[in-house]
Short mmCIF file of C-alpha atoms and ligand atoms in Angstrom, two decimals:
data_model
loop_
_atom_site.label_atom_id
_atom_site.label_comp_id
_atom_site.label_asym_id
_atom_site.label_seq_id
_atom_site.Cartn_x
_atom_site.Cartn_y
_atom_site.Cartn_z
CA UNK N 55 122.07 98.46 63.27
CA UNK N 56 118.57 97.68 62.60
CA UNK N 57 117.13 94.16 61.99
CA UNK N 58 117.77 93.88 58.30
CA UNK N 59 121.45 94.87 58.51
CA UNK N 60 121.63 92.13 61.26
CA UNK N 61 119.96 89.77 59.47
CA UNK N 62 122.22 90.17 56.57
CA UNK N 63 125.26 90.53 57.90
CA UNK N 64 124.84 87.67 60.29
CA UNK N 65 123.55 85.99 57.01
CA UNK N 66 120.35 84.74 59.35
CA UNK N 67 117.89 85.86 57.03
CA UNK N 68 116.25 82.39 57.16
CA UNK N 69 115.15 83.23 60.65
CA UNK N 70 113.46 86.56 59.44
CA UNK N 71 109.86 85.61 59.90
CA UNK N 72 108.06 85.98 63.06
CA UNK N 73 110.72 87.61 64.64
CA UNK N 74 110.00 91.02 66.31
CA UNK N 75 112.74 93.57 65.02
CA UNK N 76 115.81 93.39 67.27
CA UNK N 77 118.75 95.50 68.02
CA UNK N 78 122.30 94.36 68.40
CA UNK N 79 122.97 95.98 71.34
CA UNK N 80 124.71 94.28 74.40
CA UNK N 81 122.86 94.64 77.75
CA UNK N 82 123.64 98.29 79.47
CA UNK N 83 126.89 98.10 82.02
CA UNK N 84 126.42 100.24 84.82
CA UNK N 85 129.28 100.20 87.77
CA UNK N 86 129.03 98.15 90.60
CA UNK N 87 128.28 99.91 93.70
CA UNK N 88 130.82 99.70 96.89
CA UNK N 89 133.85 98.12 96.22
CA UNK N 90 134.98 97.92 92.40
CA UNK N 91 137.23 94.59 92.46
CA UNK N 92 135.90 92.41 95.37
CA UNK N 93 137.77 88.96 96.30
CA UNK N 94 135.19 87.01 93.87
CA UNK N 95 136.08 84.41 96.83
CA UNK N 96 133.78 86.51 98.63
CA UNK N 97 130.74 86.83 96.35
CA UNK N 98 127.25 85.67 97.88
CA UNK N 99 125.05 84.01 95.70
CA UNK N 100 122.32 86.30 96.55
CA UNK N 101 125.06 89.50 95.68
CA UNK N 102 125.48 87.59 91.91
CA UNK N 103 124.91 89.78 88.87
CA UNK N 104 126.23 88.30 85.85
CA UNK N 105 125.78 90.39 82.76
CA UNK N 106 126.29 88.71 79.53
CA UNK N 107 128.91 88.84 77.38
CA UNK N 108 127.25 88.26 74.40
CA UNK N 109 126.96 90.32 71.55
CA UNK N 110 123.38 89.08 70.24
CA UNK N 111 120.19 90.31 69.34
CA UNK N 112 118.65 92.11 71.97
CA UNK N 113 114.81 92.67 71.25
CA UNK N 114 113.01 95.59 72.36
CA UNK N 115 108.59 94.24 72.34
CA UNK N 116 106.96 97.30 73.56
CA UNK N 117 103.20 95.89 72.86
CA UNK N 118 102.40 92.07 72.59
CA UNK N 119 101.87 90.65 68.89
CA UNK N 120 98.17 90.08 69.53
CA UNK N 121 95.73 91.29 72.09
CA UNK N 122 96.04 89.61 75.91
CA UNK N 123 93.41 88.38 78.23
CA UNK N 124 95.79 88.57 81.33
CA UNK N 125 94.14 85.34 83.09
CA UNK N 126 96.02 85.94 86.57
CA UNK N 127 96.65 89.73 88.12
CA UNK N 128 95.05 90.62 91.56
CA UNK N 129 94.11 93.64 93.04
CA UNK N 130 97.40 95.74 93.46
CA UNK N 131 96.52 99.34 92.95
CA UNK N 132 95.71 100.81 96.36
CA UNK N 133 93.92 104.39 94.78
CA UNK N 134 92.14 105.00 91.78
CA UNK N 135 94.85 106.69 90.12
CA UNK N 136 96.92 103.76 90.43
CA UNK N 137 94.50 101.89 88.44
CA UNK N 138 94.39 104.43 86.03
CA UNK N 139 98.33 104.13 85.70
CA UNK N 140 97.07 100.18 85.55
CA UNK N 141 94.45 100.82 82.65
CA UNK N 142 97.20 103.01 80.39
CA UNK N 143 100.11 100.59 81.33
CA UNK N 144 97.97 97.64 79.65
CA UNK N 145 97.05 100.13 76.67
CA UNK N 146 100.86 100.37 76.29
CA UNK N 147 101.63 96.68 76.07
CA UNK N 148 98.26 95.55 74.48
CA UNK N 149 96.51 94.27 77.18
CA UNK N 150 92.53 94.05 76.48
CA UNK N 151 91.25 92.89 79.75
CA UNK N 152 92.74 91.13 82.85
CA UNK N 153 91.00 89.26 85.08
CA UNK N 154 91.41 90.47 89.48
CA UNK N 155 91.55 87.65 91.40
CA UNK N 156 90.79 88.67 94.50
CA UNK N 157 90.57 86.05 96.92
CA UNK N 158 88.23 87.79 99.07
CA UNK N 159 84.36 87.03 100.01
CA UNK N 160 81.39 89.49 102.01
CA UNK N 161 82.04 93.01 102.32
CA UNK N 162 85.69 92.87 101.07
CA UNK N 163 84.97 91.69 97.82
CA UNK N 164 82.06 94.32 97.60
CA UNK N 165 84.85 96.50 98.06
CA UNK N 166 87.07 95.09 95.00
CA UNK N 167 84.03 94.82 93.16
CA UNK N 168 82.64 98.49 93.46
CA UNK N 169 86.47 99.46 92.47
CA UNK N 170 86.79 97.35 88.89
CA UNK N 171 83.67 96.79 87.94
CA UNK N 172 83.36 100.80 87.03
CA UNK N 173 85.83 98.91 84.43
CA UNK N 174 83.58 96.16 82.93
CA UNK N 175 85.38 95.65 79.32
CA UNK N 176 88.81 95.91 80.99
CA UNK N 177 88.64 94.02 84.12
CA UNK N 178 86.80 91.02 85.78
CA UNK N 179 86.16 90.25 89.00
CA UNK N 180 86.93 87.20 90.89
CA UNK N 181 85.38 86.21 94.25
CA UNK N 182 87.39 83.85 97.03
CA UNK N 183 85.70 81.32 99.01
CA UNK N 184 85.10 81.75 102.36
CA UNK N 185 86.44 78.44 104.53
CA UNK N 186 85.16 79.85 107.89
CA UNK N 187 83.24 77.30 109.74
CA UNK N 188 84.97 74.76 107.69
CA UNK N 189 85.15 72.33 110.69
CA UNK N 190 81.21 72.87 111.47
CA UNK N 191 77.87 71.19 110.74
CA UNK N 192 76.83 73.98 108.15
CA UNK N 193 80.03 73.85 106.31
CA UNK N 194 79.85 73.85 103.51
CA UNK N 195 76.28 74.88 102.82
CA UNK N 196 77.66 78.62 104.42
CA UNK N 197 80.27 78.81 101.53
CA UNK N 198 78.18 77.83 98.43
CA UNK N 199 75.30 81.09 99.53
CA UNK N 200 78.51 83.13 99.86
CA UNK N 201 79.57 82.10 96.68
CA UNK N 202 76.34 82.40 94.84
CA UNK N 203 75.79 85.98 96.62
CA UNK N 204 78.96 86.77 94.76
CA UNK N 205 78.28 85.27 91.49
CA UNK N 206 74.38 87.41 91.74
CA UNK N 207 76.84 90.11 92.40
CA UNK N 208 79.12 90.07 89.63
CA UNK N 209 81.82 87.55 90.25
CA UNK N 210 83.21 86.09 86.95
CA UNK N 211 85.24 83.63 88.27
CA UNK N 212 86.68 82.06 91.49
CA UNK N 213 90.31 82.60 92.55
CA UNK N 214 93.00 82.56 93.49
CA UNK N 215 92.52 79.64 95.53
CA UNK N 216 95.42 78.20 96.93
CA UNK N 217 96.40 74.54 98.35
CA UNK N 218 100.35 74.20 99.05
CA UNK N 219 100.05 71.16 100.64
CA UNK N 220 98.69 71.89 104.20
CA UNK N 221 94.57 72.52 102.84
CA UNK N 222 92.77 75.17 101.23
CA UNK N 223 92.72 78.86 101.32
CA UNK N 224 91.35 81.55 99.97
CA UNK N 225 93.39 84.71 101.02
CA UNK N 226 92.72 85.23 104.49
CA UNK N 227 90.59 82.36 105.02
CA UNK N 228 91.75 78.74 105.35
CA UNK N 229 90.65 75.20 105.64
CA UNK N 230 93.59 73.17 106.88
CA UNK N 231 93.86 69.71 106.00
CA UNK N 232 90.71 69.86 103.39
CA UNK N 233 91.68 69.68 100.11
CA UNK N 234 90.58 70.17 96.56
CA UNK N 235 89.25 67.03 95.93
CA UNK N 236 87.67 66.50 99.35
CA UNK N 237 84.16 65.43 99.54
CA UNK N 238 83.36 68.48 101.79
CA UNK N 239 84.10 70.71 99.10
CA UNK N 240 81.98 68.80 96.63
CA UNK N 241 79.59 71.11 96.40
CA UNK N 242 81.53 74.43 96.20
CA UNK N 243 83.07 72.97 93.24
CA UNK N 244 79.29 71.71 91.65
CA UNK N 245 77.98 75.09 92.24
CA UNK N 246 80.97 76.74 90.56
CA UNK N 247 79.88 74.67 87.67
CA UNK N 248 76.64 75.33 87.89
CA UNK N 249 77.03 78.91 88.00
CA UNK N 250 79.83 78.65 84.95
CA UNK N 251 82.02 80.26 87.09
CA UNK N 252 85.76 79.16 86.15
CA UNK N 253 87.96 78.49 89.00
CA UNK N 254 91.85 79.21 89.23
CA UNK N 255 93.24 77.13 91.59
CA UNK N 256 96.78 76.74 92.48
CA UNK N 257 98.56 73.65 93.64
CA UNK N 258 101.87 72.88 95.30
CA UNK N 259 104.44 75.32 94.82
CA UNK N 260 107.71 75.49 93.01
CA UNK N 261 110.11 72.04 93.11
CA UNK N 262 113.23 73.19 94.58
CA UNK N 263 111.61 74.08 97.67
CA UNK N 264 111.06 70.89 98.21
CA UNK N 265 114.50 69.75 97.75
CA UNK N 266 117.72 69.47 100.21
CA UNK N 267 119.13 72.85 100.27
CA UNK N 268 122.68 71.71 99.47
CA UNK N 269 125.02 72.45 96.60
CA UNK N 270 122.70 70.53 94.17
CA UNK N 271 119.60 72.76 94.42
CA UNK N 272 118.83 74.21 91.34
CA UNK N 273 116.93 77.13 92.40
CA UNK N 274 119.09 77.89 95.58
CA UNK N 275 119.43 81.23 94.85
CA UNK N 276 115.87 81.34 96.13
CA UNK N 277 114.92 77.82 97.79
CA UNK N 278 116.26 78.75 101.15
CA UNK N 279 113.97 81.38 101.75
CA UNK N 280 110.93 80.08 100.55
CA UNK N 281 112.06 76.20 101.69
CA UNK N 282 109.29 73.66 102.11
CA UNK N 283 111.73 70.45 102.57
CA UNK N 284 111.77 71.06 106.62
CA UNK N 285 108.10 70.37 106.76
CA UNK N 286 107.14 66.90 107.16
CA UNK N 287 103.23 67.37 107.37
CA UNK N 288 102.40 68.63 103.80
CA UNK N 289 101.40 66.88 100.69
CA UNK N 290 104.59 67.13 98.61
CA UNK N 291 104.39 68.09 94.81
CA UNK N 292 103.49 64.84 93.39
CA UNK N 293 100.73 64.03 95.80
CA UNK N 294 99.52 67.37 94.73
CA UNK N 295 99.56 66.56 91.28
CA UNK N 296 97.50 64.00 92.16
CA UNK N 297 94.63 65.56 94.82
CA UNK N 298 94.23 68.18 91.42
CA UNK N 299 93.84 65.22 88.90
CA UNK N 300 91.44 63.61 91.47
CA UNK N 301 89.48 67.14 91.82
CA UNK N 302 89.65 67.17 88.00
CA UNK N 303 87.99 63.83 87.48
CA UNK N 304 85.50 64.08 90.84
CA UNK N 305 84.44 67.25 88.90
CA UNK N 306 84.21 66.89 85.46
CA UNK N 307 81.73 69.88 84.46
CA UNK N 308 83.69 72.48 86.12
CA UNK N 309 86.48 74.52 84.58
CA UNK N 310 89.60 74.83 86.54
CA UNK N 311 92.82 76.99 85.33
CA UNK N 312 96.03 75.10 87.35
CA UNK N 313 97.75 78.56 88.28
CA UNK N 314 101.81 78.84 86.84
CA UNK N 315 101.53 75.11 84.87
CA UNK N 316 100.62 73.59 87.88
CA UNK N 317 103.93 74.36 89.64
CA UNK N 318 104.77 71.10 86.74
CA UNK N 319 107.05 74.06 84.96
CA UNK N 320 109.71 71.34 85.73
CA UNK N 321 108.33 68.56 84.35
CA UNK N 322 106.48 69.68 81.04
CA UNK N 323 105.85 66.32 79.83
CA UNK N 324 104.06 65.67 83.27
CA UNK N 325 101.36 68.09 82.68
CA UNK N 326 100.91 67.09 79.52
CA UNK N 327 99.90 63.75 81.00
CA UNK N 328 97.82 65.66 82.95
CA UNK N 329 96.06 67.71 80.17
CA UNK N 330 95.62 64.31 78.05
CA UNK N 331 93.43 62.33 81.22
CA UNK N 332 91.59 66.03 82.12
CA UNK N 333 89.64 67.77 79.17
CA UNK N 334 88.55 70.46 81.75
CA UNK N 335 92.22 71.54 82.70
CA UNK N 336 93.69 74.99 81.28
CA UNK N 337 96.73 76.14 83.33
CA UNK N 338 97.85 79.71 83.27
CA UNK N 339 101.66 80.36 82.55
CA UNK N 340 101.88 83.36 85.19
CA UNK N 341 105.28 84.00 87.30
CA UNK N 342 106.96 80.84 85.23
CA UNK N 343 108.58 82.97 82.42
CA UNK N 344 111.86 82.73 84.24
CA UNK N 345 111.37 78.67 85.03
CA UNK N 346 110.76 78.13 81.11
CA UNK N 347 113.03 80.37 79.33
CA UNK N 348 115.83 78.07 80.31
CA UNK N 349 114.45 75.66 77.98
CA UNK N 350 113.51 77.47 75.08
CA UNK N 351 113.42 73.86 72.88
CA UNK N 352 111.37 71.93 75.05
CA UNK N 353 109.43 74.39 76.26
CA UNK N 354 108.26 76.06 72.78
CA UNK N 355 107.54 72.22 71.55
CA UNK N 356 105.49 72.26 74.99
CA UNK N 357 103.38 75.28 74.10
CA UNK N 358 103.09 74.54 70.40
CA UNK N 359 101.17 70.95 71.19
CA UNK N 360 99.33 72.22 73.87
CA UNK N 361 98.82 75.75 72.59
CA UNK N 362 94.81 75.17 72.97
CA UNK N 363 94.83 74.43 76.89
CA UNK N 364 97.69 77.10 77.98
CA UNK N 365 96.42 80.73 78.70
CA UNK N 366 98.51 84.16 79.48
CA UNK N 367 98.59 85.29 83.55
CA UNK N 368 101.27 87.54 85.17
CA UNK N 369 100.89 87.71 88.57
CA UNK N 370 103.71 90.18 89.13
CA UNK N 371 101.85 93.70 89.32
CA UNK N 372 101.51 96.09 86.64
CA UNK N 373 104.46 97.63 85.37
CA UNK N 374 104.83 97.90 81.84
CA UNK N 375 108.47 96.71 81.85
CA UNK N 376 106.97 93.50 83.61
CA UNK N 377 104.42 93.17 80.83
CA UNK N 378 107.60 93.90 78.38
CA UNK N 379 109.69 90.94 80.19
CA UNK N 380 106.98 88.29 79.42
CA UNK N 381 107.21 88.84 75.61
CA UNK N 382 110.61 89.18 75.02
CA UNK N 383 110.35 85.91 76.64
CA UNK N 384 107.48 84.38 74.54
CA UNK N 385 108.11 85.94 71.28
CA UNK N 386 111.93 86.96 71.07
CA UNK N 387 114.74 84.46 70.33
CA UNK N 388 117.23 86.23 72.24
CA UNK N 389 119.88 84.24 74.13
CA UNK N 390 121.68 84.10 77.23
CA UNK N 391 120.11 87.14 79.00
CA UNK N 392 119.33 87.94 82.30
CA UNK N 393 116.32 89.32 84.57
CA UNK N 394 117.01 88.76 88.12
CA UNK N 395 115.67 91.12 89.72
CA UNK N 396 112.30 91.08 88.04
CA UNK N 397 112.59 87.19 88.40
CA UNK N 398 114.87 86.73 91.38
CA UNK N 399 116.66 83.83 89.41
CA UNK N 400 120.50 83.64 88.48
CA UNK N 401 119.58 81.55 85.40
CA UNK N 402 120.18 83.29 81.82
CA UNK N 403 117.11 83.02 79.89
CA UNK N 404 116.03 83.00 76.38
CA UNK N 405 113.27 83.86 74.08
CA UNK N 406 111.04 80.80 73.11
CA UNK N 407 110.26 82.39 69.79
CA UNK N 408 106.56 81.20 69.95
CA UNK N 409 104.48 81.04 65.91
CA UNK N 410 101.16 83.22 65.71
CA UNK N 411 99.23 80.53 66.16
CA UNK N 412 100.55 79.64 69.46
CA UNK N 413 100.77 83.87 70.73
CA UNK N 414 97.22 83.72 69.59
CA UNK N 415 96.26 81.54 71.33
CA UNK N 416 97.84 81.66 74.76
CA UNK N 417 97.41 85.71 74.54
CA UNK N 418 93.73 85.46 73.83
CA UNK N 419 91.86 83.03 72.43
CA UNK N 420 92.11 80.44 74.74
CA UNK N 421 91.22 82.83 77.35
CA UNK N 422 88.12 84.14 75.30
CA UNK N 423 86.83 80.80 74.70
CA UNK N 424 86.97 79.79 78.35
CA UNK N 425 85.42 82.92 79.60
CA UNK N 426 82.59 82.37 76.56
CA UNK N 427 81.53 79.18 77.65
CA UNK N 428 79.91 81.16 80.62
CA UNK N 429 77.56 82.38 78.47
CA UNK N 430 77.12 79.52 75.57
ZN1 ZN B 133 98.47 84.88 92.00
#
């Protein structure tokens, strides 16, 4: 049945516009493997595969709507063919450029850089910061000529840098118990802005790991393996929250992108508090499309009033299908489906049915105007 049909027989043609065309196929059954009938008394949580039973649209987005600056990818491909394979795969789904955060400083990102920069309209590269010495006298005069030998070398950007609550880190290299809006980092952050160079920085981590792994826990089908609520000496969520609004204000002229909504996927209304008090604040929606399709409603209202400060990322390789994944998610309406083992979550998701305006924006223009204002 093709979309018309659908449309007319479910007598939905009201919903018509802006919808990509959808099938009404239910989701593929294949046989379990092992034993057919299990004691369902003895199903693991981590075994769970619901399928739905749902006869709904199901809808099948090969390329995104508009063109995508992916904001958050890294350096996966190990061989040059691989990033060939990278290169069509983004053809395929519509991808015009993604940035490679590499995390890496010195000869290593001379390494990344010599690979993508062959590449220049379809791939930036982003430098790390190098934290070594970070408890010495020439700390951190050592780290901004790093820096600025990677910027004179064609960094773009800085990321991914990363502070879960026990310091900075950039990949390999760390700076435990400094973070983001430390006055030892002052000037890392000043030359970033001096040098326009955008930084994507990523804060806390997801909320359930912070919570008691009981019963309750929303995201137990993960939490326990990834649990941060046995360790007493890092700065929980909130105080996160606010170390990155204090970075934010200590540095008003530089440009940071708050990696996967800030890790405030949870709490929407939060970091839209957030984006109010800090004008230089984008957040990239990478590895969250399973955290938000739960709450298609809410979160589409979210995206719609802050569709200028929210930009596209992934963050989970190159695979077409994963490309696919994220826009069935932001531009479907399908219900009640399932993606667990691209997302590793039990929850049934649903499309959020995002306008052009918002796509356009969060695929690409908010990206492009970012990136411009290197250059303005
Ligand atoms: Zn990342």
């Amino acid at each position: 049945m093709n979309r018309r049909s659908f449309l007319k027989s479910a007598n939905l043609a009201g919903l018509a516009i802006a919808l990509p065309p959808s099938t009404f196929a239910t989701e593929e059954k294949k046989a379990l493997p092992g034993n057919p009938s299990p004691n369902p008394n003895t199903i693991l949580l981590k075994d769970y595969r619901p399928r739905s039973l749902h006869k709904v649209p199901v809808t099948q987005i090969e390329k995104a709507k508009f063109p995508i600056i992916d904001m958050h990818s890294h350096p996966y491909p190990k061989t040059e063919a691989e990033i060939a394979t990278w290169l069509k795969n983004m053809d395929e789904a519509n991808v015009e450029k993604t940035m490679v955060l590499t995390m890496t400083t010195g000869k290593e990102f001379d390494v990344n850089y010599a690979k993508y920069s062959k590449y220049p309209d379809r791939f930036e590269v982003w430098c790390g910061l190098d934290f070594s010495g970070h408890d010495q006298p020439g700390f951190p005069d050592n780290a901004v000529r790093e820096l600025k030998r990677c910027h004179d070398g064609g960094a773009k950007g800085i990321g991914e840098i990363h502070d879960k609550g026990q310091g900075l880190r950039s990949g390999k290299s760390t700076a435990p118990g400094i973070h983001p809006d430390d006055q030892r980092v002052d000037a890392i952050w000043d030359k970033a802005a001096e040098l326009r160079l955008p930084v994507s920085l990523h804060v806390a981590d997801p909320i359930w790991m912070y919570q008691p792994m009981d019963k309750h826990n929303d995201g137990l089908m993960n939490a326990y393996a990834w649990r941060l609520d046995n360790q007493p000496n890092i700065v929980k969520l909130p105080g996160m929250i606010d170390i990155l609004e204090q970075t934010l204000a200590r540095h008003r002229k530089t440009t940071f992108v708050a990696c996967h909504f800030a890790n405030l996927d949870y709490d929407l209304a939060h970091l839209g508090e957030v984006f109010e008090r800090n004008p230089n604040l984008y957040a990239d929606i990478s590895a969250r499309y399973a955290e938000t399709a739960p709450i298609p409603r809410f979160a589409s209202q979210f995206y719609a009033k802050y569709s200028e400060r929210l930009v596209y990322g992934t963050d989970m390789g190159f695979d077409t299908e994963m490309y696919r994944i994220t826009f069935r998610i932001l531009e479907s309406r399908d219900e009640h489906f399932y993606a667990i083992d691209q997302f590793g979550y039990h929850w049934p998701l649903n499309g959020l049915g995002l306008g052009d305006e918002v796509l356009q924006r969060v695929y690409h223009d908010n990206a492009a105007k970012l990136l411009a204002a290197r250059t303005g």
